[in-house]
XYZ file of C-alpha atoms in Angstrom:
631
model
C 0.000 0.000 0.000
C 1.472 3.394 -0.936
C 1.837 6.247 1.512
C -1.020 8.327 0.059
C -3.410 5.413 0.532
C -2.312 5.101 4.154
C -2.868 8.835 4.692
C -6.357 8.510 3.238
C -7.130 5.569 5.528
C -5.836 7.497 8.532
C -8.102 10.413 7.640
C -11.039 8.019 7.436
C -10.182 6.554 10.867
C -9.918 10.061 12.326
C -13.373 10.966 11.042
C -14.852 7.816 12.609
C -13.485 8.778 16.045
C -15.068 12.250 16.088
C -18.148 12.798 18.233
C -20.326 15.806 18.983
C -23.514 16.023 21.021
C -25.284 17.811 23.854
C -24.341 17.647 27.511
C -27.384 15.415 28.058
C -26.033 12.958 25.454
C -22.592 13.168 27.059
C -24.103 12.021 30.367
C -25.364 8.897 28.601
C -21.784 8.147 27.550
C -20.681 8.637 31.163
C -23.177 6.035 32.382
C -21.571 3.427 30.119
C -17.981 4.642 30.428
C -17.330 6.508 33.698
C -13.568 6.340 32.896
C -14.177 9.152 30.385
C -14.350 11.579 33.321
C -11.000 10.535 34.856
C -8.436 13.110 35.956
C -5.271 13.947 34.027
C -3.117 11.938 36.463
C -5.452 8.968 36.241
C -5.330 9.068 32.448
C -1.515 8.986 32.465
C -1.451 6.103 34.956
C -3.993 4.044 33.007
C -2.125 4.733 29.779
C 1.058 3.267 31.307
C -0.745 0.339 32.926
C -2.782 -0.536 29.812
C 0.425 -0.972 27.798
C 1.205 -4.014 29.975
C 2.975 -4.827 33.235
C 5.429 -7.689 33.595
C 6.794 -9.104 36.855
C 10.582 -9.596 36.618
C 12.612 -10.582 39.694
C 9.799 -9.395 41.939
C 9.658 -5.962 40.294
C 7.031 -4.453 38.016
C 8.326 -3.642 34.548
C 6.103 -1.344 32.526
C 6.037 -2.188 28.828
C 5.054 1.397 27.975
C 8.698 2.453 28.462
C 10.430 -0.685 27.155
C 10.994 0.434 23.544
C 12.878 3.643 24.387
C 14.236 3.524 27.938
C 16.718 0.843 28.969
C 18.112 -0.086 32.367
C 15.840 2.316 34.270
C 13.341 -0.312 35.474
C 13.779 0.510 39.176
C 13.485 4.273 38.651
C 10.422 3.834 36.423
C 8.758 1.454 38.874
C 9.266 4.022 41.632
C 7.869 6.782 39.388
C 4.705 4.814 38.581
C 4.130 3.289 42.034
C 5.009 6.334 44.137
C 3.689 9.128 41.941
C 1.302 8.198 39.123
C -0.603 5.453 40.972
C -1.416 7.417 44.165
C -2.037 10.568 42.075
C -4.538 8.596 39.981
C -6.345 7.701 43.232
C -6.682 11.444 44.005
C -4.231 11.259 46.902
C -2.282 14.348 47.877
C 0.727 13.494 45.712
C -1.226 14.720 42.656
C -0.858 18.231 44.065
C 2.881 18.091 43.447
C 5.031 19.086 40.523
C 6.877 16.042 39.232
C 10.555 16.956 39.027
C 12.769 14.455 37.223
C 16.341 14.842 38.427
C 19.296 13.164 36.810
C 22.508 13.568 34.812
C 22.649 14.778 31.201
C 21.517 12.314 28.527
C 20.100 10.027 31.207
C 16.645 9.703 29.672
C 14.639 12.515 31.337
C 13.657 14.248 28.095
C 12.955 10.904 26.432
C 10.680 9.957 29.337
C 8.686 13.195 29.047
C 8.488 12.881 25.246
C 7.162 9.326 25.646
C 4.438 10.531 28.030
C 3.430 13.241 25.540
C 3.382 10.947 22.502
C 1.667 8.281 24.578
C -1.119 10.655 25.628
C -1.658 11.710 22.016
C -2.138 8.085 20.991
C -4.110 7.141 24.148
C -6.666 9.928 23.612
C -7.612 8.145 20.374
C -8.503 4.901 22.202
C -11.754 3.981 23.977
C -10.163 3.928 27.439
C -8.327 7.200 26.848
C -11.235 9.061 25.225
C -11.674 12.619 26.450
C -14.528 15.087 25.935
C -14.666 18.872 26.314
C -17.099 21.778 26.013
C -17.159 22.599 22.304
C -15.435 25.823 21.332
C -13.615 26.186 24.663
C -9.964 27.248 24.178
C -9.079 25.393 27.395
C -10.917 22.160 26.410
C -12.831 22.423 29.666
C -14.332 19.411 31.429
C -18.096 19.390 30.661
C -18.817 18.311 34.248
C -17.844 21.794 35.434
C -21.312 22.773 34.155
C -22.911 20.926 37.108
C -23.635 23.522 39.840
C -21.807 23.020 43.151
C -24.963 22.370 45.183
C -25.861 19.430 42.876
C -22.468 17.770 42.776
C -23.133 15.445 45.710
C -26.324 14.295 43.993
C -24.340 13.745 40.807
C -21.781 11.653 42.752
C -24.554 9.557 44.306
C -25.991 8.843 40.838
C -22.831 8.449 38.733
C -20.092 7.692 41.281
C -17.920 10.427 39.771
C -16.382 13.277 41.748
C -16.318 16.740 40.161
C -13.501 19.152 40.925
C -13.060 22.668 39.579
C -15.222 25.596 38.568
C -16.627 26.634 35.222
C -14.272 29.086 33.519
C -15.326 32.761 33.062
C -15.686 32.322 29.298
C -17.948 29.271 29.546
C -19.974 30.853 32.345
C -20.762 33.727 29.967
C -21.411 31.371 27.035
C -23.791 29.262 29.143
C -25.935 32.325 29.797
C -25.677 34.057 26.436
C -25.575 31.158 23.969
C -27.609 28.516 25.814
C -29.879 30.626 28.035
C -28.638 28.774 31.120
C -29.790 25.360 29.738
C -26.858 23.142 30.785
C -28.305 20.081 29.039
C -28.068 21.856 25.650
C -24.406 22.844 25.894
C -22.490 21.226 23.039
C -19.767 18.729 23.921
C -17.172 17.224 21.556
C -14.530 14.540 21.697
C -11.021 16.007 21.604
C -7.670 14.464 20.748
C -4.476 15.510 22.471
C -1.839 17.028 20.222
C 1.237 19.000 21.172
C 1.463 20.461 17.657
C -2.146 21.720 17.769
C -1.763 22.748 21.429
C -4.543 20.516 22.689
C -3.995 19.059 26.159
C -0.193 19.106 25.926
C 1.916 22.182 26.578
C 5.619 22.969 26.790
C 7.108 25.994 28.522
C 10.744 26.920 28.110
C 12.232 29.935 29.917
C 14.071 32.585 27.943
C 15.449 36.018 28.831
C 13.628 37.123 32.046
C 13.580 40.707 30.773
C 11.689 39.860 27.587
C 9.582 36.846 28.553
C 5.993 37.622 29.478
C 3.824 35.845 32.046
C 1.234 35.712 29.240
C 3.242 32.781 27.841
C 1.874 30.818 30.783
C -1.558 32.281 31.508
C -2.730 33.969 28.289
C -3.301 37.692 27.729
C -5.817 40.419 26.889
C -6.610 40.832 23.196
C -6.537 44.634 23.008
C -7.975 44.643 19.483
C -11.309 43.373 20.883
C -11.721 45.799 23.801
C -13.506 48.354 21.605
C -15.935 45.610 20.606
C -16.549 44.171 24.086
C -16.009 47.358 26.093
C -14.034 45.965 29.015
C -10.740 44.215 29.801
C -12.624 41.985 32.237
C -14.875 40.574 29.513
C -13.654 36.972 28.990
C -14.271 37.270 25.268
C -11.538 39.945 25.189
C -9.021 37.514 26.689
C -6.848 35.045 24.850
C -6.808 31.787 26.829
C -3.752 30.634 24.938
C -1.014 30.359 27.580
C 0.676 26.994 28.158
C -1.286 26.431 31.380
C -4.536 27.032 29.459
C -3.677 24.772 26.569
C -2.273 21.941 28.717
C -5.542 21.675 30.672
C -6.841 18.063 30.881
C -3.394 16.689 29.966
C 0.201 17.542 30.848
C 2.651 20.388 30.667
C 6.402 20.075 30.400
C 8.177 22.840 32.282
C 11.648 22.841 30.738
C 14.477 24.108 32.945
C 11.938 25.067 35.612
C 14.566 25.894 38.205
C 16.118 28.498 35.890
C 12.807 30.368 35.655
C 12.168 33.819 36.995
C 10.240 33.702 40.314
C 7.097 35.319 38.875
C 6.622 32.304 36.585
C 6.828 29.878 39.499
C 4.281 31.716 41.686
C 1.447 30.527 39.439
C 2.470 26.953 40.095
C 1.850 27.296 43.856
C -1.887 27.722 43.410
C -2.137 25.404 40.408
C -0.562 22.451 42.204
C -2.247 22.887 45.576
C -5.697 24.168 44.612
C -5.949 23.141 40.960
C -6.381 26.704 39.696
C -4.410 29.759 38.609
C -4.995 33.514 38.215
C -5.274 35.061 34.773
C -6.163 38.656 33.934
C -9.102 40.288 35.750
C -10.974 37.053 36.357
C -11.727 34.730 39.190
C -9.374 31.787 39.627
C -9.393 29.489 36.592
C -9.517 25.740 37.227
C -7.020 23.497 35.470
C -6.452 19.758 35.705
C -2.997 18.944 34.434
C 0.139 17.039 35.243
C 3.161 19.321 35.487
C 6.503 17.684 34.714
C 9.844 19.434 35.029
C 13.414 18.162 34.780
C 16.757 19.310 36.078
C 20.208 18.114 37.082
C 21.435 17.548 40.623
C 23.620 20.688 40.841
C 20.762 23.001 39.864
C 18.401 21.272 42.280
C 20.816 21.626 45.228
C 21.225 25.314 44.420
C 17.437 25.744 44.189
C 16.629 24.172 47.574
C 19.416 26.102 49.314
C 17.635 29.356 48.420
C 15.207 30.196 51.261
C 13.025 32.231 48.896
C 12.001 28.988 47.166
C 10.735 27.249 50.322
C 7.054 27.575 49.357
C 7.712 25.630 46.185
C 9.884 22.955 47.868
C 6.905 21.274 49.509
C 5.006 21.288 46.210
C 7.682 19.347 44.344
C 8.160 15.587 44.337
C 11.642 14.673 43.141
C 12.118 11.459 41.166
C 15.757 10.533 40.479
C 16.453 9.332 36.930
C 20.012 7.967 37.139
C 22.128 6.540 34.352
C 21.566 2.917 33.443
C 23.990 0.609 35.286
C 23.579 -2.588 33.235
C 25.974 -3.377 30.389
C 23.385 -5.284 28.322
C 20.893 -2.403 28.599
C 23.561 0.161 27.691
C 24.173 -1.825 24.505
C 20.491 -1.431 23.635
C 20.763 2.345 24.126
C 23.631 2.499 21.607
C 21.816 0.214 19.168
C 18.765 2.482 19.324
C 20.833 5.657 18.804
C 22.691 4.096 15.855
C 19.423 2.892 14.276
C 18.139 6.458 14.380
C 21.310 7.867 12.765
C 22.679 7.978 9.221
C 25.420 5.442 10.038
C 23.007 2.557 10.536
C 24.398 0.798 7.434
C 27.969 0.594 8.816
C 28.926 -2.903 9.995
C 29.658 -2.907 13.699
C 31.502 -6.066 14.687
C 29.957 -8.222 17.439
C 30.885 -7.205 21.007
C 31.944 -3.687 19.908
C 29.039 -1.967 21.620
C 29.276 -4.315 24.606
C 32.912 -3.382 25.212
C 32.065 0.333 24.899
C 29.185 -0.235 27.335
C 31.542 -1.907 29.836
C 33.739 1.192 29.863
C 30.719 3.483 30.264
C 29.176 1.481 33.121
C 32.499 1.308 34.976
C 32.651 5.140 34.959
C 29.201 5.279 36.585
C 29.701 2.692 39.321
C 31.054 3.578 42.738
C 33.746 1.467 44.374
C 32.196 -1.258 46.564
C 32.657 -0.669 50.279
C 33.309 -4.373 50.860
C 36.833 -5.508 50.144
C 35.919 -8.906 48.706
C 34.462 -7.542 45.448
C 35.978 -5.383 42.735
C 34.322 -3.034 40.252
C 34.292 -5.584 37.389
C 32.530 -8.205 39.519
C 30.074 -5.538 40.651
C 29.415 -4.643 36.999
C 28.751 -8.320 36.198
C 26.411 -8.740 39.171
C 24.439 -5.630 38.192
C 24.020 -7.086 34.701
C 22.511 -10.298 36.070
C 25.583 -12.496 35.543
C 26.519 -15.236 38.001
C 29.631 -14.320 39.971
C 31.215 -17.030 42.099
C 30.746 -16.459 45.821
C 27.943 -13.902 45.450
C 24.159 -14.193 45.367
C 21.067 -11.995 44.980
C 21.270 -10.890 48.628
C 24.791 -9.549 47.996
C 23.479 -7.720 44.933
C 20.733 -5.979 46.946
C 23.296 -5.047 49.596
C 25.557 -3.531 46.938
C 22.694 -1.441 45.572
C 21.988 -0.016 49.029
C 25.572 1.145 49.604
C 25.059 4.425 47.707
C 21.929 6.511 47.180
C 23.417 8.501 44.303
C 25.016 5.741 42.232
C 24.472 6.361 38.549
C 24.169 10.140 38.906
C 27.610 10.715 37.369
C 29.902 9.157 34.766
C 30.126 9.071 30.977
C 26.867 9.737 29.125
C 25.627 7.714 26.108
C 25.891 10.685 23.733
C 29.652 10.853 24.281
C 30.050 7.201 23.274
C 27.863 7.595 20.183
C 29.763 10.768 19.237
C 33.051 8.843 19.431
C 31.647 5.938 17.395
C 30.379 8.415 14.780
C 33.741 10.165 14.765
C 35.518 6.845 14.136
C 33.221 5.970 11.249
C 33.339 9.378 9.562
C 37.041 10.109 10.083
C 38.189 6.759 8.698
C 35.379 6.434 6.176
C 34.992 2.868 7.387
C 32.334 0.397 6.381
C 33.216 -1.785 9.372
C 34.390 -0.932 12.888
C 35.398 -3.121 15.816
C 35.852 -2.816 19.575
C 39.484 -1.673 19.306
C 38.524 1.189 16.972
C 35.903 2.387 19.456
C 38.140 2.031 22.535
C 40.847 4.000 20.738
C 38.338 6.730 19.859
C 36.967 6.853 23.420
C 40.507 7.300 24.715
C 41.304 10.106 22.259
C 38.049 11.888 23.083
C 38.817 12.206 26.798
C 41.187 15.096 26.043
C 38.361 16.998 24.325
C 35.715 16.389 27.011
C 35.252 19.744 28.799
C 34.029 18.383 32.146
C 36.688 15.705 32.718
C 39.385 16.662 35.211
C 42.928 15.218 35.093
C 42.076 12.958 38.034
C 38.947 11.667 36.314
C 40.824 11.236 33.047
C 43.370 8.975 34.724
C 40.556 6.922 36.251
C 38.741 6.646 32.915
C 41.930 5.608 31.086
C 42.218 2.772 33.585
C 38.635 1.715 32.766
C 39.492 1.702 29.051
C 42.340 -0.711 29.887
C 39.934 -2.890 31.867
C 37.450 -2.911 28.965
C 40.332 -3.818 26.607
C 41.256 -6.820 28.796
C 37.612 -7.919 28.805
C 37.597 -7.672 25.013
C 40.813 -9.717 24.770
C 39.087 -12.572 26.624
C 35.951 -12.273 24.475
C 38.000 -12.205 21.240
C 40.040 -15.286 22.184
C 36.905 -17.220 23.132
C 35.173 -16.194 19.913
C 38.027 -17.398 17.681
C 38.684 -20.549 19.669
C 34.980 -21.378 19.578
C 34.951 -20.930 15.802
C 37.994 -23.248 15.505
C 36.228 -26.103 17.231
C 34.437 -28.149 14.614
C 30.959 -29.083 15.852
C 31.741 -27.116 19.007
C 28.510 -27.937 20.791
C 28.877 -31.665 20.058
C 32.473 -31.697 21.290
C 31.454 -29.870 24.451
C 28.540 -32.217 25.147
C 30.705 -35.292 24.630
C 33.349 -33.930 27.015
C 30.713 -33.048 29.605
C 29.050 -36.473 29.430
C 32.451 -38.050 29.942
C 33.113 -35.773 32.918
C 29.700 -36.510 34.484
C 30.216 -40.282 34.155
C 33.491 -39.951 36.039
C 32.005 -37.638 38.701
C 29.114 -40.031 39.326
C 31.513 -42.958 39.719
C 33.771 -40.895 42.002
C 30.949 -39.725 44.317
C 29.326 -43.183 44.488
C 32.728 -44.900 44.906
C 32.059 -47.026 41.822
C 34.231 -48.048 38.901
C 33.694 -47.323 35.206
C 33.798 -49.818 32.335
C 36.313 -49.235 29.542
C 34.247 -48.964 26.305
C 36.979 -50.766 24.286
C 38.242 -53.576 26.543
C 35.239 -53.867 28.834
C 37.577 -53.824 31.866
C 36.633 -52.008 35.072
C 38.650 -48.835 35.572
C 38.882 -46.135 38.252
C 37.350 -42.668 37.608
C 39.724 -40.533 35.510
C 41.034 -38.085 38.113
C 43.326 -36.386 35.589
C 40.405 -35.629 33.240
C 38.182 -34.296 36.068
C 40.917 -32.049 37.469
C 41.882 -30.740 34.007
C 38.306 -29.450 33.651
C 37.802 -28.209 37.256
C 41.092 -26.292 37.270
C 39.801 -24.170 34.368
C 37.440 -22.360 36.779
C 39.714 -22.346 39.828
C 38.279 -25.332 41.750
C 41.067 -26.256 44.187
C 42.137 -29.746 45.216
C 40.412 -29.253 48.579
C 37.186 -28.012 46.976
C 36.908 -30.662 44.248
C 34.841 -33.116 46.342
C 32.263 -30.445 47.272
C 32.074 -29.239 43.653
C 31.480 -32.752 42.308
C 28.832 -33.505 44.949
C 27.096 -30.212 44.133
C 26.975 -31.257 40.447
C 25.452 -34.612 41.424
C 22.824 -32.915 43.642
C 21.930 -30.612 40.722
C 21.493 -33.647 38.415
C 19.199 -35.305 41.005
C 17.137 -32.123 41.390
C 16.636 -31.965 37.622
C 15.663 -35.643 37.514
C 13.060 -35.150 40.279
C 11.434 -32.384 38.231
C 11.438 -34.567 35.119
C 14.033 -32.368 33.434
C 17.206 -33.462 31.662
C 20.510 -32.085 32.921
C 22.333 -30.849 29.823
C 25.215 -28.698 28.658
C 23.472 -25.431 29.615
C 22.183 -26.536 33.031
C 25.190 -25.425 35.087
C 26.902 -22.146 34.196
C 30.228 -22.828 35.921
C 30.520 -26.341 34.533
C 29.738 -25.058 31.034
C 32.451 -22.417 31.421
C 34.936 -25.069 32.587
C 34.130 -27.324 29.602
C 34.551 -24.419 27.189
C 37.877 -23.380 28.691
C 39.162 -26.952 28.597
C 38.288 -27.272 24.905
C 39.886 -23.911 24.206
C 43.061 -24.843 26.106
C 43.409 -28.025 24.064
C 43.079 -26.029 20.828
C 45.194 -23.052 21.784
C 48.328 -24.141 19.948
C 46.377 -24.894 16.763
C 44.786 -21.426 16.854
C 48.104 -19.772 17.634
C 49.956 -21.345 14.735
C 47.159 -20.884 12.195
C 46.353 -17.232 12.942
C 49.913 -15.956 13.253
C 51.545 -17.627 10.224
C 52.374 -14.984 7.618
C 52.500 -17.481 4.756
C 50.068 -20.229 5.727
C 50.256 -23.550 3.920
C 47.293 -25.022 2.087
C 45.985 -26.829 5.162
C 46.281 -23.738 7.360
C 44.654 -21.556 4.700
C 41.749 -23.966 4.481
C 41.360 -23.844 8.261
C 41.452 -20.021 8.283
C 38.808 -19.835 5.567
C 36.609 -22.269 7.505
C 36.935 -20.147 10.648
C 36.197 -16.918 8.768
C 33.121 -18.534 7.209
C 31.929 -19.722 10.625
C 32.480 -16.270 12.172
C 30.408 -14.740 9.360
C 27.644 -17.350 9.279
C 27.231 -18.052 12.976
C 28.648 -15.099 14.896
C 27.563 -12.004 12.951
C 30.903 -10.810 11.520
C 31.579 -9.680 7.969
C 34.749 -10.669 6.093
C 36.632 -7.514 7.164
C 35.841 -7.772 10.877
C 36.372 -11.566 10.912
C 39.881 -11.257 9.435
C 40.718 -8.365 11.796
C 39.598 -10.510 14.736
C 41.792 -13.428 13.620
C 44.851 -11.196 13.225
C 44.294 -9.612 16.621
C 43.829 -12.934 18.443
C 46.929 -14.293 16.709
C 48.944 -11.379 18.102
C 47.457 -11.921 21.577
C 48.350 -15.613 21.644
C 51.925 -14.908 20.536
C 52.618 -12.459 23.338
């Protein structure tokens, strides 16, 4: 289907969604769908919840954010559970400005943009449908038409609470256009749109000397005063400020803490009482979620100023730290590259992972316990199994610092360095070494990195390089093993037969001679030593393997090659150790013979077909590993 056909279909769908009727007809809709009358906070909460909630490791993960925000699950869960959910239930937290605080490029703006785009789409669904008095510039809630003395009766009949007063303009229109007949007032379905300024507003401070409060609250239209005769006539007022237009939805207050005080005064009444003052009118009701964002330095400066105390209690601060998981950081880079013009450049496997390792190391704080280093902490945070540590240790590590993730290298820096590498070298393929080199060179140009920090970051680049060396060797050695999985499974089965015989004090039968033989201690130790199992610990390790096999059998499951992480690692390392000399000779020979050339071509083909390399990156990997093994 071509694009014009899709546009035509979209126009048709839009027309089908439109609705217009009287207030009396609107009440009929309310009887069937009371959710139509929900508050702005409730609409945001339901939008997030309706997208799906998944329970992962005892935490709620909200699918609404999953396509754009990575590694912020804990912060997002706190945001939804501690702000949006209670606010949706009309608890006092809804009378607070939501202030997202975090480092640059940490996801604050993305989060706000997602809420805006989400509301636009949600207002077009049945559960997110929203109705307003027709012709009202503030898209006012039709229920404001119900007089105050009848609102309890309305609640008894419909179960819906009404908050807020009818605006000055609609009060006049009710009398003049409808003769006071509330049931005849026209109501229409509206659709949120930031571009059309319906239900979504954005305020950004500029020069305090030139910016007018009218940007927030609207202004008098002087050209109409001659017609209407008074500045206090609501028809002579433009209700076009951001607070007016964001009514029923949300308003983003960019750089709120940099604003002139006069702009913040309006927020005191709006947050606490749900209204604000505009022109020569009574207070104007507004139902909207106000979101602002800032960094930690600005926030500390703001709260230290005594003049801002009134606003302190009306702000709820939600930290949005950097992601601290390597695998999630990779996804951030993948997303940023997809959205760029370098998406067609081949990025060798593990390149982004190695860059992510460096980035995460810069954000982590040194563990207070002496038995764990920063690399192990990084692995634990990413959900890897680290010998000697469990989930309780992980939770303890997370509690050591309240501000972990509020500093370090931001994702934009890494993407800038990757882009610089691609453009400067005009490459069609880049690898981890190219990126690490570029990250190192870029530290000199980073304005906020001190000499002390630079030294620390250079050390992290070295750590990331060592991690890559291990990954590269494993990748090549794995590709050298013909039928790698089969070889590994055969070796593991052999090991398990010997372990079972050892633990049960039995003998094995030689498959060739049929003679009884003792368990092969040399074979078992050659595998166990690969993961540092000592002579003293071997018995406990073998018994633990046997217990694991029994547990699997009880559950009707088969214990296989992937059932025990440490054993799998030991098997892999043993296979690699046996092949090391073959790899070393083949990759480092400058003039390989026919047999070696055939082997190299097989490995390159396997790296391309099974591991995601192209011919350039596969050959670069082989050369690099050859140099590593010859050191």
